[in-house]
PDB file of C-alpha atoms in Angstrom:
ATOM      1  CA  UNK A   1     -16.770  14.006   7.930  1.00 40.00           C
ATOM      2  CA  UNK A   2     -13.458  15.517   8.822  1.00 40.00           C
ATOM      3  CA  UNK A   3     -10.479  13.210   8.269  1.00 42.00           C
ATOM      4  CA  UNK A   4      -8.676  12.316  11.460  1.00 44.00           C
ATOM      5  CA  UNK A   5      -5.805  14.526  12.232  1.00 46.00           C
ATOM      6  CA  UNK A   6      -6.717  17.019   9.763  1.00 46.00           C
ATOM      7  CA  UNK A   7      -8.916  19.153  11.872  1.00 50.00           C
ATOM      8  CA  UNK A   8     -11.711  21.357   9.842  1.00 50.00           C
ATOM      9  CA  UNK A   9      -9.326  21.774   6.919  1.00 50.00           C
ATOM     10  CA  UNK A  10     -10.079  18.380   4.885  1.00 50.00           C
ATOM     11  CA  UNK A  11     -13.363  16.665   4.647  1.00 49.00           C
ATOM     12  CA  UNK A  12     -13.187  12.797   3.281  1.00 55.00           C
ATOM     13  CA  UNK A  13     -15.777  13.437   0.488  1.00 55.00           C
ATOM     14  CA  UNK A  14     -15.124  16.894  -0.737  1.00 47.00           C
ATOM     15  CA  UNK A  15     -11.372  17.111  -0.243  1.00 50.00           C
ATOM     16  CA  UNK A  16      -9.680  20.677   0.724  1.00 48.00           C
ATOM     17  CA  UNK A  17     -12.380  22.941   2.503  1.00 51.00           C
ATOM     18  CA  UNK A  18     -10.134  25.918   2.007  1.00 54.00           C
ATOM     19  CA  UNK A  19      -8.991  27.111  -1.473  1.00 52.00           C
ATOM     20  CA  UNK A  20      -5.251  27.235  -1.731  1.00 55.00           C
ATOM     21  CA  UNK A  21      -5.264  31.036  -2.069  1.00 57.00           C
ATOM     22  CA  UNK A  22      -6.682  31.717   0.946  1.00 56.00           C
ATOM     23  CA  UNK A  23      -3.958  29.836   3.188  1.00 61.00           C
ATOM     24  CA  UNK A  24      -1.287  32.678   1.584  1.00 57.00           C
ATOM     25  CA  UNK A  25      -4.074  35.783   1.779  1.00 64.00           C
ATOM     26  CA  UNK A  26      -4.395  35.843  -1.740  1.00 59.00           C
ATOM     27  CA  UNK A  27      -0.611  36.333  -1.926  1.00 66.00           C
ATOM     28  CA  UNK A  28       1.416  34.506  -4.971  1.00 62.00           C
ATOM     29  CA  UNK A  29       4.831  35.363  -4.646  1.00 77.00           C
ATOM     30  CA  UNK A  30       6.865  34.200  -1.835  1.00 77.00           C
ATOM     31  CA  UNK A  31       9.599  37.525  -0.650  1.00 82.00           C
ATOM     32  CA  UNK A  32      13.323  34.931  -1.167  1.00 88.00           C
ATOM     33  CA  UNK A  33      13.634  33.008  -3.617  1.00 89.00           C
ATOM     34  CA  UNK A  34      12.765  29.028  -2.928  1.00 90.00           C
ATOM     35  CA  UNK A  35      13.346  25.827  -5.074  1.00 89.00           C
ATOM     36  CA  UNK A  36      11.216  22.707  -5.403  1.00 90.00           C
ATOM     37  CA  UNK A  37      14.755  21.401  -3.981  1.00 90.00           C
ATOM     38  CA  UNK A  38      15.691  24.096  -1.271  1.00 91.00           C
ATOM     39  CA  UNK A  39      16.067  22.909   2.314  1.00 93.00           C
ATOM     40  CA  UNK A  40      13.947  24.190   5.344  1.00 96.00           C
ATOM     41  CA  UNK A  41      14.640  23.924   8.922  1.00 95.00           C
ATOM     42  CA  UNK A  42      13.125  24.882  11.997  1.00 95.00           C
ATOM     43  CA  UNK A  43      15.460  27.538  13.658  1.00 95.00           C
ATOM     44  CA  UNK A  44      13.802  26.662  17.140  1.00 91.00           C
ATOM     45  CA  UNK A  45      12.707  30.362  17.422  1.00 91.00           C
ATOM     46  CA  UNK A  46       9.164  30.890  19.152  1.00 88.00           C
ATOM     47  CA  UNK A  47       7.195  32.834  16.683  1.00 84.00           C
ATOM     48  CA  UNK A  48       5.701  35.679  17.420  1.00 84.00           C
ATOM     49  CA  UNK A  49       2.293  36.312  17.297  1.00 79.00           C
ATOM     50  CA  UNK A  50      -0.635  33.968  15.901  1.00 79.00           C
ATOM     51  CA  UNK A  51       0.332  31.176  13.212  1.00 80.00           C
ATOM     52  CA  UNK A  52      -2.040  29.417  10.459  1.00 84.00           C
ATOM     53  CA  UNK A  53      -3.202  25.922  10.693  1.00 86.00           C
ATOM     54  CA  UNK A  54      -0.947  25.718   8.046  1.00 87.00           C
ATOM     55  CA  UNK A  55       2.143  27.603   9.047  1.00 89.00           C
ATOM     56  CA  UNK A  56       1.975  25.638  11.791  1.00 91.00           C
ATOM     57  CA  UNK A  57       2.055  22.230   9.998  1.00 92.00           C
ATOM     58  CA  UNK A  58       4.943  23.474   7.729  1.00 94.00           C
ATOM     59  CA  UNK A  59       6.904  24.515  10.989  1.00 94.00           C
ATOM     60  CA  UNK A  60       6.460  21.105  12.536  1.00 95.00           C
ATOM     61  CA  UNK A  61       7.000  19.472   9.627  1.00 95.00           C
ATOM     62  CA  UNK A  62      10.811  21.235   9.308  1.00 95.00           C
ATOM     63  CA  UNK A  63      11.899  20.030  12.644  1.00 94.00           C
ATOM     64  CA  UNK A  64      14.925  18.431  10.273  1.00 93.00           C
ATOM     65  CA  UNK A  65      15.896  19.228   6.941  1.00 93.00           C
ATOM     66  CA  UNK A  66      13.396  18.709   4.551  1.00 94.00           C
ATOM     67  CA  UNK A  67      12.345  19.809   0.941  1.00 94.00           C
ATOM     68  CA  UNK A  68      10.119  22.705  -0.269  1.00 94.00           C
ATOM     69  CA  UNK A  69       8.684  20.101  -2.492  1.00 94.00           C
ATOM     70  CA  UNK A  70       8.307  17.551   0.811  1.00 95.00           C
ATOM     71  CA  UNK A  71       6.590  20.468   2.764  1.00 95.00           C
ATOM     72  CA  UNK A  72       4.179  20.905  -0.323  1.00 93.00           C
ATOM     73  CA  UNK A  73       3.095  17.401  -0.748  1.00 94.00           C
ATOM     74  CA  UNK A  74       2.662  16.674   3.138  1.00 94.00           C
ATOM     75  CA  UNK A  75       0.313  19.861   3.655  1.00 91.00           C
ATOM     76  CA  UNK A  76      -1.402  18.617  -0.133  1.00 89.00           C
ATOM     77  CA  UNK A  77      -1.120  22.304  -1.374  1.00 88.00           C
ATOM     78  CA  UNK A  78       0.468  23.486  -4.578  1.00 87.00           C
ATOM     79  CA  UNK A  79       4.371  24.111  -4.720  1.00 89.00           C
ATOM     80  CA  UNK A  80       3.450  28.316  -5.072  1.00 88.00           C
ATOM     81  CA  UNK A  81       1.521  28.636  -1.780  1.00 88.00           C
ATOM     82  CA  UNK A  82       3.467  26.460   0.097  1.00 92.00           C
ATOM     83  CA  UNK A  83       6.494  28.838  -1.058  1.00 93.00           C
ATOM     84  CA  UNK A  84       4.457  31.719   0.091  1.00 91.00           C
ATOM     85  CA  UNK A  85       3.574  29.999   3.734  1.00 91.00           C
ATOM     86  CA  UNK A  86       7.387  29.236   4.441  1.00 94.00           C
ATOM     87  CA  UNK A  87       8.570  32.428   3.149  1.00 92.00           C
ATOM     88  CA  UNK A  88       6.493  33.615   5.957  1.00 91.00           C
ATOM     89  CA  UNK A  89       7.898  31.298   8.794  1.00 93.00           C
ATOM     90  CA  UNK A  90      11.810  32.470   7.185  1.00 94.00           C
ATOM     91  CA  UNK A  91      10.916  36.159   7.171  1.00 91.00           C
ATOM     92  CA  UNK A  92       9.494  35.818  10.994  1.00 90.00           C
ATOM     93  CA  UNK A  93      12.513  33.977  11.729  1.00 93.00           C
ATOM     94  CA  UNK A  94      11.392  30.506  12.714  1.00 94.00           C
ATOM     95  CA  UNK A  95      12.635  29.092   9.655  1.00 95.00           C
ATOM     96  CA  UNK A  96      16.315  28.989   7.747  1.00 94.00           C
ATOM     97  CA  UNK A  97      16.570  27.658   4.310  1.00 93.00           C
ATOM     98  CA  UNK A  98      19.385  26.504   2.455  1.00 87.00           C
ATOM     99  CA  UNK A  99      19.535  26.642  -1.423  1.00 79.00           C
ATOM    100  CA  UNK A 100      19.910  23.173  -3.326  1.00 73.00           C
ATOM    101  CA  UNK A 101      23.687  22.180  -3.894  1.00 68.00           C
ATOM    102  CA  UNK A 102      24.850  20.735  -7.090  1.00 64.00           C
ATOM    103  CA  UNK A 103      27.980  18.923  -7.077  1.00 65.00           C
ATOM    104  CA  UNK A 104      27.934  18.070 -10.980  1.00 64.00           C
ATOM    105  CA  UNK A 105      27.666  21.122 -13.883  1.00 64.00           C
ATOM    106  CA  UNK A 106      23.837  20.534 -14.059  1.00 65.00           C
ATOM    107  CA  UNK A 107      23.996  21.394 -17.952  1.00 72.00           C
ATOM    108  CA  UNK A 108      26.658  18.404 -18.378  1.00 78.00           C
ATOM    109  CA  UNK A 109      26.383  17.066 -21.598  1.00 85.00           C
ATOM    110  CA  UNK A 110      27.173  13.595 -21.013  1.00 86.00           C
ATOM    111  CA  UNK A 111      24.860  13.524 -18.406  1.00 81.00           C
ATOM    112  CA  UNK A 112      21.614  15.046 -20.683  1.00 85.00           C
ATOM    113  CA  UNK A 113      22.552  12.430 -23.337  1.00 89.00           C
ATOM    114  CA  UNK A 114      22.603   9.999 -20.892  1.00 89.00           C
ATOM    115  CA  UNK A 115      18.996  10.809 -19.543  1.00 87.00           C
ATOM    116  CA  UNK A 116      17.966  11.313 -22.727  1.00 90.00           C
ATOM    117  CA  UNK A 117      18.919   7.607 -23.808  1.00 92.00           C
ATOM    118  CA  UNK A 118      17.496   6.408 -21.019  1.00 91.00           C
ATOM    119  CA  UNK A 119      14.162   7.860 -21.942  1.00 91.00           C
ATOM    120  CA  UNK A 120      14.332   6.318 -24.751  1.00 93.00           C
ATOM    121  CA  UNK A 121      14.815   3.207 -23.828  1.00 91.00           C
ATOM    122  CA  UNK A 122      10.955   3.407 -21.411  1.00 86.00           C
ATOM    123  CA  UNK A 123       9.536   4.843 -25.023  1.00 80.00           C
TER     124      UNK A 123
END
């Protein structure tokens, strides 16, 4: 039995119906260069042509702002075919992505040893 709002795609008992591979054609590498962090957004462009159930759910999904890694856990697939699907959606021009901005040296010492202490301290 097919969850509600999921359509064909999910089934309550077995999960997934479709293997992840087969959402991106087989296809592993996304063409830009994405982040777990990187920011997607709808460009309000009509795409052209036919979309995937899944396309379609990452397009919706980007209405504002949001994650690569939000877009992955919303449409439950892994982090490399999600990458593939909205590399798709940028490259037809119905999505714009922005790369993740860090406004401390991310290789700050003080702040390493600080996470590191803080690890510590849950051990």
């Amino acid at each position: 039995m097919a969850a509600v709002g999921d359509g064909p795609w999910l089934d309550d008992a077995a999960g997934r119906l479709v293997r992840p591979f087969t959402v991106s054609n087989g296809r592993t590498r996304p063409t830009i260069a994405l982040d777990l962090i990187s920011q997607v957004r709808a460009t309000g462009v009509t795409p052209l042509g036919y979309l995937g159930p899944e396309h379609a759910q990452a397009l919706a999904l980007s209405r504002a702002p949001v994650s690569v890694a939000e877009v992955s856990a919303h449409l439950k697939l892994p982090a490399a075919v999600t990458k593939v699907l909205l590399s798709d959606l940028v490259d037809c021009g119905v999505l714009t992505t922005k790369p993740p901005e860090f406004h401390h040296n991310p290789t700050d010492r003080a702040l390493l040893e600080a996470v590191l202490d803080g690890l510590r301290r849950q051990l």
